[in-house]
XYZ file of C-alpha atoms in Angstrom:
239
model
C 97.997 89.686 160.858
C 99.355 90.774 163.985
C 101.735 93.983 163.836
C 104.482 91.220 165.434
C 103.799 88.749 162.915
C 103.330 86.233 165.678
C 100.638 83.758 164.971
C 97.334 84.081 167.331
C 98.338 81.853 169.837
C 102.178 82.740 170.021
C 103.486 84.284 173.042
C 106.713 86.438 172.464
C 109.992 85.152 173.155
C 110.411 84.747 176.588
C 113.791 84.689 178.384
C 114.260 84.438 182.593
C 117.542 85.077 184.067
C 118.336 84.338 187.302
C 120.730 85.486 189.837
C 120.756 89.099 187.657
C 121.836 91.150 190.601
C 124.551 90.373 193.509
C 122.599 91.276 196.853
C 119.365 90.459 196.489
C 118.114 86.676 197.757
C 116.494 86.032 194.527
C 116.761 88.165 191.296
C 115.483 87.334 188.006
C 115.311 89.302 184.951
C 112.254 88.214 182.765
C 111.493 89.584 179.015
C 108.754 89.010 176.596
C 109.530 90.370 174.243
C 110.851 94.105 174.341
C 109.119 94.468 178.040
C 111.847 93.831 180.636
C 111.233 94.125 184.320
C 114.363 93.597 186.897
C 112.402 91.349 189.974
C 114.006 91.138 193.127
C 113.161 89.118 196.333
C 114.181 90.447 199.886
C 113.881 88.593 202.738
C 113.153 89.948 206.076
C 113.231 88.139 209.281
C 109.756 89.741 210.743
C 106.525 90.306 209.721
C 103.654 92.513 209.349
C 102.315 93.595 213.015
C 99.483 91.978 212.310
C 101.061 88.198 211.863
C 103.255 88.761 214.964
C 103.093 85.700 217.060
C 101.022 83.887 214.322
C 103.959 81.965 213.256
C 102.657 82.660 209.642
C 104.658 84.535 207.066
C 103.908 87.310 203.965
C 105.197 87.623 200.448
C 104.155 91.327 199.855
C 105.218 93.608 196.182
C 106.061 96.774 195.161
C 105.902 97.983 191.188
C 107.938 100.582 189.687
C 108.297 102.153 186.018
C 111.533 103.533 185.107
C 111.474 107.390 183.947
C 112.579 105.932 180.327
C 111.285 102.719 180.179
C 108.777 104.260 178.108
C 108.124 106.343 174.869
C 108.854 109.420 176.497
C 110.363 110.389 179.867
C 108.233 110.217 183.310
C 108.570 111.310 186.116
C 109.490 109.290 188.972
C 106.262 108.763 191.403
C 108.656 109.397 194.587
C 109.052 113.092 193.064
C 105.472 113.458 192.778
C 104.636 112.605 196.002
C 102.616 109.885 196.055
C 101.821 106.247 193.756
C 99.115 106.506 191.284
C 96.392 103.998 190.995
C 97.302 102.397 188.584
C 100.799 101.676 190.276
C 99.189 100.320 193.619
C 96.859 97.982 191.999
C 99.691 96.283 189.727
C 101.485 95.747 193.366
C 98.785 94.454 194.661
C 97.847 92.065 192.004
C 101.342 90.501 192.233
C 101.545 90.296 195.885
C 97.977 88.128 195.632
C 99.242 86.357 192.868
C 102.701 85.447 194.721
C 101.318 84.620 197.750
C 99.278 81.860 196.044
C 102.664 80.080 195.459
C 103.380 79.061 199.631
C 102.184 77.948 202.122
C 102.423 80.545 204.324
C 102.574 78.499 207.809
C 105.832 77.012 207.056
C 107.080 79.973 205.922
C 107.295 80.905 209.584
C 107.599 84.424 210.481
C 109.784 85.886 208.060
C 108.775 88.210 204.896
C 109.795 87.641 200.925
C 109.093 91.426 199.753
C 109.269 91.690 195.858
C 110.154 94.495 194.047
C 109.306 94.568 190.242
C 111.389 97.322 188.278
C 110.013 98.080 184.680
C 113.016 98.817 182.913
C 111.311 98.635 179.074
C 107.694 98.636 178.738
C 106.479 97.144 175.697
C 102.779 95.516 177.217
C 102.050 93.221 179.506
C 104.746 94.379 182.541
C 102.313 93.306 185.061
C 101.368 89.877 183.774
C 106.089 89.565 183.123
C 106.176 91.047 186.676
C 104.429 88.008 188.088
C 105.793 85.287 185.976
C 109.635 86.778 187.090
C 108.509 86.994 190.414
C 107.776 83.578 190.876
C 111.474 82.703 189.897
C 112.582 85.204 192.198
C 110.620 84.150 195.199
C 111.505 80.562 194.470
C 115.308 81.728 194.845
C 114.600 83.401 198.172
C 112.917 80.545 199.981
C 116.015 78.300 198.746
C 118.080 81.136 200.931
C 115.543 80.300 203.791
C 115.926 76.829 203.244
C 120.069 76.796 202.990
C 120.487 79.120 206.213
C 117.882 76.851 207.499
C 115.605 79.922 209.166
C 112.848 77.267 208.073
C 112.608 73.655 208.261
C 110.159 73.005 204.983
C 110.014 74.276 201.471
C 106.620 76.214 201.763
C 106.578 76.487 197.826
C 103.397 74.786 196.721
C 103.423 75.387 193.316
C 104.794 78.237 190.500
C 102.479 80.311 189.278
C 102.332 82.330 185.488
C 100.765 85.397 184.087
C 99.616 86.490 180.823
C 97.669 88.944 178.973
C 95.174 88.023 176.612
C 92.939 90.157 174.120
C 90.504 91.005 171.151
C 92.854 92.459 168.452
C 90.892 93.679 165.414
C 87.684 91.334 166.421
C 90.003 88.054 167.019
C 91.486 86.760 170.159
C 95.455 87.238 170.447
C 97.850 85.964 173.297
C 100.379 87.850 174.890
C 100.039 91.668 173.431
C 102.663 94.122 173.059
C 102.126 97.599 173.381
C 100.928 98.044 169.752
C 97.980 95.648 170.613
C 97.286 96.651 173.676
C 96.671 99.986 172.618
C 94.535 99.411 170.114
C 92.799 96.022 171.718
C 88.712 95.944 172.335
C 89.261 93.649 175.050
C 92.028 93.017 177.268
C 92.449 90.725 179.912
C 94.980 89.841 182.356
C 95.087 86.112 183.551
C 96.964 84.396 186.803
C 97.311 80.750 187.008
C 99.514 77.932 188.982
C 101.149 75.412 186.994
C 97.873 72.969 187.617
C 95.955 75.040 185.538
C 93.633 76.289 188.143
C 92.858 80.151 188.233
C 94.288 83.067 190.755
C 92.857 86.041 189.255
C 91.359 86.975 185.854
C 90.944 90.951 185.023
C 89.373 91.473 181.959
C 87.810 95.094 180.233
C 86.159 95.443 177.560
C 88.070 98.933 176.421
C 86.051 99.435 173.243
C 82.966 97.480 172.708
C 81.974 94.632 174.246
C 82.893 90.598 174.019
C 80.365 87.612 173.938
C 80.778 84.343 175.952
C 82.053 82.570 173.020
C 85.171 85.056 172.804
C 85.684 85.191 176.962
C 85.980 81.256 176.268
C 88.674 81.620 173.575
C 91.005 84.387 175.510
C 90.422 82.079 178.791
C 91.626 78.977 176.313
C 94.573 81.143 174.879
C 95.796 82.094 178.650
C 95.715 78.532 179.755
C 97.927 77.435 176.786
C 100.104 80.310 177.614
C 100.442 80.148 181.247
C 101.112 76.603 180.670
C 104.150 77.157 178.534
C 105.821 79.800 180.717
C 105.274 77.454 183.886
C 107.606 74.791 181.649
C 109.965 78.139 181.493
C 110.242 78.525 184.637
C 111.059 75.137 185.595
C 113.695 74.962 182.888
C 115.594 77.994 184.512
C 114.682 76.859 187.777
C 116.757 73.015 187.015
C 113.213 71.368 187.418
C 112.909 69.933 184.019
């Protein structure tokens, strides 16, 4: 039995709400569960120097834990001095991820940055990160699209993340921090709402995991990923 009682396949409740702050072009803040992660979309009228003149745009990320959204206090990486690792490849892995969603020609020359603010951390803020994000950069290119800066939707499709794992020898969807902690396996899936794969990250943190079980998390993710695509159409009025 899973410490959440959720069955094996469950995902936690999952809630997106748009619009959550006033300035930003797109805002969204997404739960599952007790993780909650504030995601907002900024849009820039430039680009990178090195898409200047391309007529091509970027959809870049930053990620950020708040000093309490955890067990005990942090610090805030800005008064250390520097990201850590860990930090820089979460940003990374949603700015590939979100990038996936457009097509980045008719985006033009403009930049969608996201920023992804862990305000509770309860497992799986990257994988929450991503799934908000989507929302939020949907939002933004709507701004593009209303102040007519571009002349075509470049959205070519929403994209989900989930986490998937071995819990106690069986494969779970969706862990919280009391799996994750504890998990043999854990794996981080990316997906657009065709079912075709972005990224998969998986580690084998104690032990090891056989074909058989990679084949059951990948099967768990894809019935996941599917139902927080039909999410994020619900929110975004396209169901």
């Amino acid at each position: 039995m899973r410490p959440s009682q959720r069955q094996l396949d469950q995902l936690r409740d999952i809630k997106l709400t748009r619009q959550y702050t006033k300035h930003a072009e797109g805002s969204v803040l997404v739960e599952f569960g007790d993780t909650k992660v504030i995601c907002t979309a900024s849009v820039e009228e430039s680009v990178p120097r090195f898409l200047k003149g391309s007529g091509t745009g970027w959809v870049t990320a930053e990620y950020g834990m708040l000093p309490r959204s955890t067990g005990s206090r942090m610090d805030r990486e800005a008064a250390r001095g520097k990201q850590s690792g860990r930090t820089q490849e979460i940003q990374r892995l949603i700015g590939r991820s979100l990038r996936a969603a457009l097509d980045m020609k008719l985006l033009g020359e403009n930049t969608i940055k996201l920023d992804c603010d862990v305000i509770q951390a309860d497992g799986g803020t990257r994988t929450a990160s991503i799934t908000g994000g989507c929302v939020a950069l949907y939002d933004a290119v709507n701004f593009l699209l209303a102040k007519k800066a571009i002349k075509q939707n470049p959205i070519k499709q929403l994209i989900g993340s989930v986490s998937v794992g071995m819990y106690q020898g069986v494969p779970v969807l969706d862990l919280d921090y009391a799996e994750d902690s504890t998990a043999q396996t854990d794996m981080n899936v990316v997906m657009n709402e065709a079912g075709r794969f972005i990224e998969v990250q998986g580690t084998a943190e104690d032990g090891d995991y056989d074909f058989e079980q990679l084949q059951q998390m990948i099967a768990l993710a894809q019935k996941g990923i599917a139902e927080l695509v039909v999410k994020q159409k619900q929110v975004l009025g396209l169901l």
